mmCIF file of C-alpha atoms in Angstrom:
data_model
loop_
_atom_site.group_PDB
_atom_site.id
_atom_site.type_symbol
_atom_site.label_atom_id
_atom_site.label_comp_id
_atom_site.label_asym_id
_atom_site.label_seq_id
_atom_site.Cartn_x
_atom_site.Cartn_y
_atom_site.Cartn_z
ATOM 1 C CA MET O 19 68.121 91.567 154.811
ATOM 2 C CA ASP O 20 64.709 93.020 155.655
ATOM 3 C CA ASP O 21 63.541 96.538 154.772
ATOM 4 C CA ARG O 22 63.789 97.857 158.350
ATOM 5 C CA ALA O 23 67.416 96.733 158.577
ATOM 6 C CA ILE O 24 68.252 98.317 155.217
ATOM 7 C CA VAL O 25 66.545 101.596 156.157
ATOM 8 C CA THR O 26 68.397 101.577 159.495
ATOM 9 C CA ARG O 27 71.667 101.204 157.615
ATOM 10 C CA GLN O 28 70.704 103.907 155.099
ATOM 11 C CA LEU O 29 69.812 106.382 157.850
ATOM 12 C CA GLY O 30 72.542 105.373 160.272
ATOM 13 C CA ARG O 31 69.903 104.928 162.974
ATOM 14 C CA PRO O 32 66.630 103.056 163.482
ATOM 15 C CA PRO O 33 63.710 104.737 161.673
ATOM 16 C CA ARG O 34 60.975 106.373 163.737
ATOM 17 C CA ALA O 35 57.347 105.588 162.931
ATOM 18 C CA LEU O 36 58.162 103.445 159.879
ATOM 19 C CA ARG O 37 55.069 101.919 158.250
ATOM 20 C CA GLN O 38 56.370 100.592 154.945
ATOM 21 C CA VAL O 39 58.592 101.137 151.936
ATOM 22 C CA VAL O 40 56.587 102.880 149.194
ATOM 23 C CA VAL O 41 59.283 103.482 146.564
ATOM 24 C CA ARG O 42 62.284 101.345 145.691
ATOM 25 C CA CYS O 43 65.296 102.255 143.602
ATOM 26 C CA PRO O 44 65.849 100.330 140.358
ATOM 27 C CA TYR O 45 68.086 97.972 142.367
ATOM 28 C CA GLY O 46 65.243 96.959 144.705
ATOM 29 C CA ARG O 47 66.378 98.832 147.805
ATOM 30 C CA PRO O 48 64.162 101.210 149.810
ATOM 31 C CA ALA O 49 64.223 104.780 148.483
ATOM 32 C CA VAL O 50 61.134 106.313 150.148
ATOM 33 C CA THR O 51 59.294 105.128 153.239
ATOM 34 C CA GLU O 52 55.846 105.954 154.529
ATOM 35 C CA GLN O 53 55.815 107.029 158.157
ATOM 36 C CA ASP O 54 53.010 106.830 160.676
ATOM 37 C CA PRO O 55 51.762 110.270 161.798
ATOM 38 C CA TYR O 56 52.706 109.304 165.377
ATOM 39 C CA ASP O 57 55.628 107.351 166.752
ATOM 40 C CA ALA O 58 55.309 104.574 169.324
ATOM 41 C CA ASN O 59 55.146 107.163 172.138
ATOM 42 C CA GLY O 60 52.321 109.093 170.469
ATOM 43 C CA ASP O 61 54.616 111.976 169.482
ATOM 44 C CA PRO O 62 53.912 113.555 166.083
ATOM 45 C CA PHE O 63 56.050 112.504 163.134
ATOM 46 C CA PRO O 64 55.210 115.166 160.537
ATOM 47 C CA THR O 65 57.045 113.709 157.524
ATOM 48 C CA THR O 66 54.745 111.185 155.869
ATOM 49 C CA TYR O 67 57.113 110.260 153.044
ATOM 50 C CA TYR O 68 60.743 110.001 154.070
ATOM 51 C CA LEU O 69 63.641 109.828 151.639
ATOM 52 C CA THR O 70 66.093 107.059 152.574
ATOM 53 C CA CYS O 71 68.180 106.482 149.412
ATOM 54 C CA PRO O 72 71.676 107.763 150.300
ATOM 55 C CA GLN O 73 72.321 108.964 146.727
ATOM 56 C CA LEU O 74 69.145 111.092 146.682
ATOM 57 C CA VAL O 75 69.648 112.343 150.242
ATOM 58 C CA ALA O 76 73.187 113.517 149.417
ATOM 59 C CA ALA O 77 72.174 115.097 146.101
ATOM 60 C CA LEU O 78 69.340 117.024 147.724
ATOM 61 C CA ALA O 79 71.621 118.147 150.550
ATOM 62 C CA ARG O 80 73.870 119.703 147.908
ATOM 63 C CA VAL O 81 70.887 121.484 146.309
ATOM 64 C CA GLU O 82 69.769 122.786 149.713
ATOM 65 C CA ALA O 83 73.312 123.911 150.603
ATOM 66 C CA ALA O 84 73.406 125.904 147.354
ATOM 67 C CA GLY O 85 70.278 127.857 148.371
ATOM 68 C CA GLY O 86 67.731 125.490 146.863
ATOM 69 C CA VAL O 87 65.074 125.952 149.564
ATOM 70 C CA GLU O 88 65.041 129.720 149.095
ATOM 71 C CA ARG O 89 65.188 129.429 145.291
ATOM 72 C CA TRP O 90 62.301 126.947 145.144
ATOM 73 C CA SER O 91 60.302 129.086 147.596
ATOM 74 C CA ARG O 92 60.750 132.032 145.220
ATOM 75 C CA ASN O 93 59.765 129.822 142.259
ATOM 76 C CA VAL O 94 56.551 128.795 144.050
ATOM 77 C CA ALA O 95 55.720 132.450 144.773
ATOM 78 C CA ALA O 96 56.322 133.465 141.150
ATOM 79 C CA ASP O 97 54.767 130.520 139.296
ATOM 80 C CA VAL O 98 51.008 130.000 139.638
ATOM 81 C CA ASP O 99 51.203 126.379 138.483
ATOM 82 C CA LEU O 100 53.909 125.489 141.015
ATOM 83 C CA GLY O 101 51.925 127.242 143.734
ATOM 84 C CA ARG O 102 48.793 125.321 142.785
ATOM 85 C CA SER O 103 50.782 122.081 142.793
ATOM 86 C CA LEU O 104 52.009 122.811 146.320
ATOM 87 C CA VAL O 105 48.497 123.613 147.568
ATOM 88 C CA GLN O 106 47.112 120.391 146.067
ATOM 89 C CA ALA O 107 49.969 118.314 147.497
ATOM 90 C CA THR O 108 49.499 119.932 150.917
ATOM 91 C CA GLU O 109 45.811 119.000 150.876
ATOM 92 C CA GLU O 110 46.705 115.473 149.797
ATOM 93 C CA GLN O 111 49.337 115.251 152.554
ATOM 94 C CA GLN O 112 46.745 116.275 155.158
ATOM 95 C CA ARG O 113 44.233 113.754 153.822
ATOM 96 C CA VAL O 114 46.802 110.937 153.870
ATOM 97 C CA ARG O 115 47.914 111.793 157.419
ATOM 98 C CA ARG O 116 44.319 111.725 158.651
ATOM 99 C CA GLU O 117 43.718 108.364 156.954
ATOM 100 C CA LEU O 118 46.895 106.881 158.417
ATOM 101 C CA ALA O 119 46.059 108.185 161.893
ATOM 102 C CA GLY O 120 42.551 106.738 161.849
ATOM 103 C CA GLU O 121 40.978 107.454 165.224
ATOM 104 C CA ARG O 122 44.296 108.271 166.905
ATOM 105 C CA SER O 123 45.146 111.853 167.760
ATOM 106 C CA GLY O 124 48.514 111.388 169.448
ATOM 107 C CA ASN O 125 50.044 113.548 172.144
ATOM 108 C CA ASP O 126 49.265 116.694 170.163
ATOM 109 C CA GLU O 127 45.528 115.926 170.048
ATOM 110 C CA GLY O 128 45.627 115.784 166.248
ATOM 111 C CA VAL O 129 47.106 119.235 165.597
ATOM 112 C CA SER O 130 49.938 117.871 163.430
ATOM 113 C CA LEU O 131 47.493 116.112 161.114
ATOM 114 C CA ASP O 132 46.893 119.500 159.496
ATOM 115 C CA PHE O 133 50.576 120.131 158.756
ATOM 116 C CA GLY O 134 51.822 120.154 155.190
ATOM 117 C CA ILE O 135 54.795 118.465 153.586
ATOM 118 C CA ALA O 136 57.807 118.314 155.935
ATOM 119 C CA GLY O 137 55.563 119.448 158.776
ATOM 120 C CA SER O 138 55.108 122.893 157.256
ATOM 121 C CA ARG O 139 52.472 125.119 158.801
ATOM 122 C CA SER O 140 52.829 127.633 155.967
ATOM 123 C CA PRO O 141 52.964 125.824 152.595
ATOM 124 C CA GLY O 142 54.470 128.799 150.733
ATOM 125 C CA ASN O 143 57.589 128.647 152.910
ATOM 126 C CA LEU O 144 59.344 125.458 151.936
ATOM 127 C CA LYS O 145 61.355 123.753 154.653
ATOM 128 C CA CYS O 146 62.939 120.612 153.290
ATOM 129 C CA LEU O 147 63.432 119.701 149.658
ATOM 130 C CA HIS O 148 64.021 116.078 150.710
ATOM 131 C CA ALA O 149 60.405 115.805 151.864
ATOM 132 C CA HIS O 150 59.048 117.363 148.649
ATOM 133 C CA ALA O 151 61.146 114.987 146.554
ATOM 134 C CA ALA O 152 59.969 112.009 148.625
ATOM 135 C CA PHE O 153 56.353 113.126 148.235
ATOM 136 C CA ALA O 154 56.802 113.407 144.444
ATOM 137 C CA LEU O 155 58.269 109.908 144.231
ATOM 138 C CA ALA O 156 55.536 108.426 146.445
ATOM 139 C CA ARG O 157 52.626 110.374 144.919
ATOM 140 C CA PRO O 158 53.421 110.929 141.196
ATOM 141 C CA GLY O 159 52.106 114.065 139.546
ATOM 142 C CA TYR O 160 53.418 116.613 142.084
ATOM 143 C CA ALA O 161 54.884 119.263 139.764
ATOM 144 C CA LEU O 162 56.916 121.084 142.417
ATOM 145 C CA GLY O 163 58.519 117.858 143.624
ATOM 146 C CA ASP O 164 59.119 116.746 140.047
ATOM 147 C CA GLY O 165 60.934 120.023 139.375
ATOM 148 C CA ILE O 166 63.133 119.524 142.412
ATOM 149 C CA LEU O 167 63.901 115.938 141.356
ATOM 150 C CA ALA O 168 64.783 117.124 137.840
ATOM 151 C CA GLU O 169 67.829 118.858 139.332
ATOM 152 C CA LEU O 170 69.212 115.483 140.409
ATOM 153 C CA ALA O 171 69.626 113.757 137.063
ATOM 154 C CA PRO O 172 70.403 110.973 137.136
ATOM 155 C CA LEU O 173 68.304 109.996 140.141
ATOM 156 C CA TRP O 174 69.896 106.598 140.570
ATOM 157 C CA PRO O 175 73.523 105.507 140.306
ATOM 158 C CA PRO O 176 74.020 104.013 136.822
ATOM 159 C CA ASP O 177 76.427 101.308 137.953
ATOM 160 C CA GLY O 178 74.632 99.730 140.912
ATOM 161 C CA CYS O 179 72.950 100.479 144.194
ATOM 162 C CA CYS O 180 74.687 103.000 146.411
ATOM 163 C CA CYS O 181 73.777 100.978 149.523
ATOM 164 C CA ALA O 182 74.452 97.446 148.332
ATOM 165 C CA GLU O 183 75.789 95.028 150.904
#
């Protein structure tokens, strides 16, 4: 089965703006994909790194449902190192989006290329822990994302892939 078919099955729908798989689980399946800044219609797709592993998606949904977005937003505001990590990752996100877009500016005339992780316009207000976790897996060294991922131990199912055929 090819990566696009696996990602479609993981998401329950065809992926939008899929470029490639950038992180695989220990069982070889897609875990994080890299998305083009614009879909086939030229509409912005603001999430560069997209989490597809069902185990990680479900675990992060539980963290978010328990107030994780608000808690991590408070942590960023209170911890200088986490705040610095978010600023650096936001700048890296913007740089990557511009590189991936090349000369294209899409239907938004390039406005979305300046968005942060998860399409955030205000980096201090986190929107989606899934996107921060995906960024940390795709671009190691992102302290905020690493902290979020640390809540999910173990990251991967110990007894086999959660999306095996």
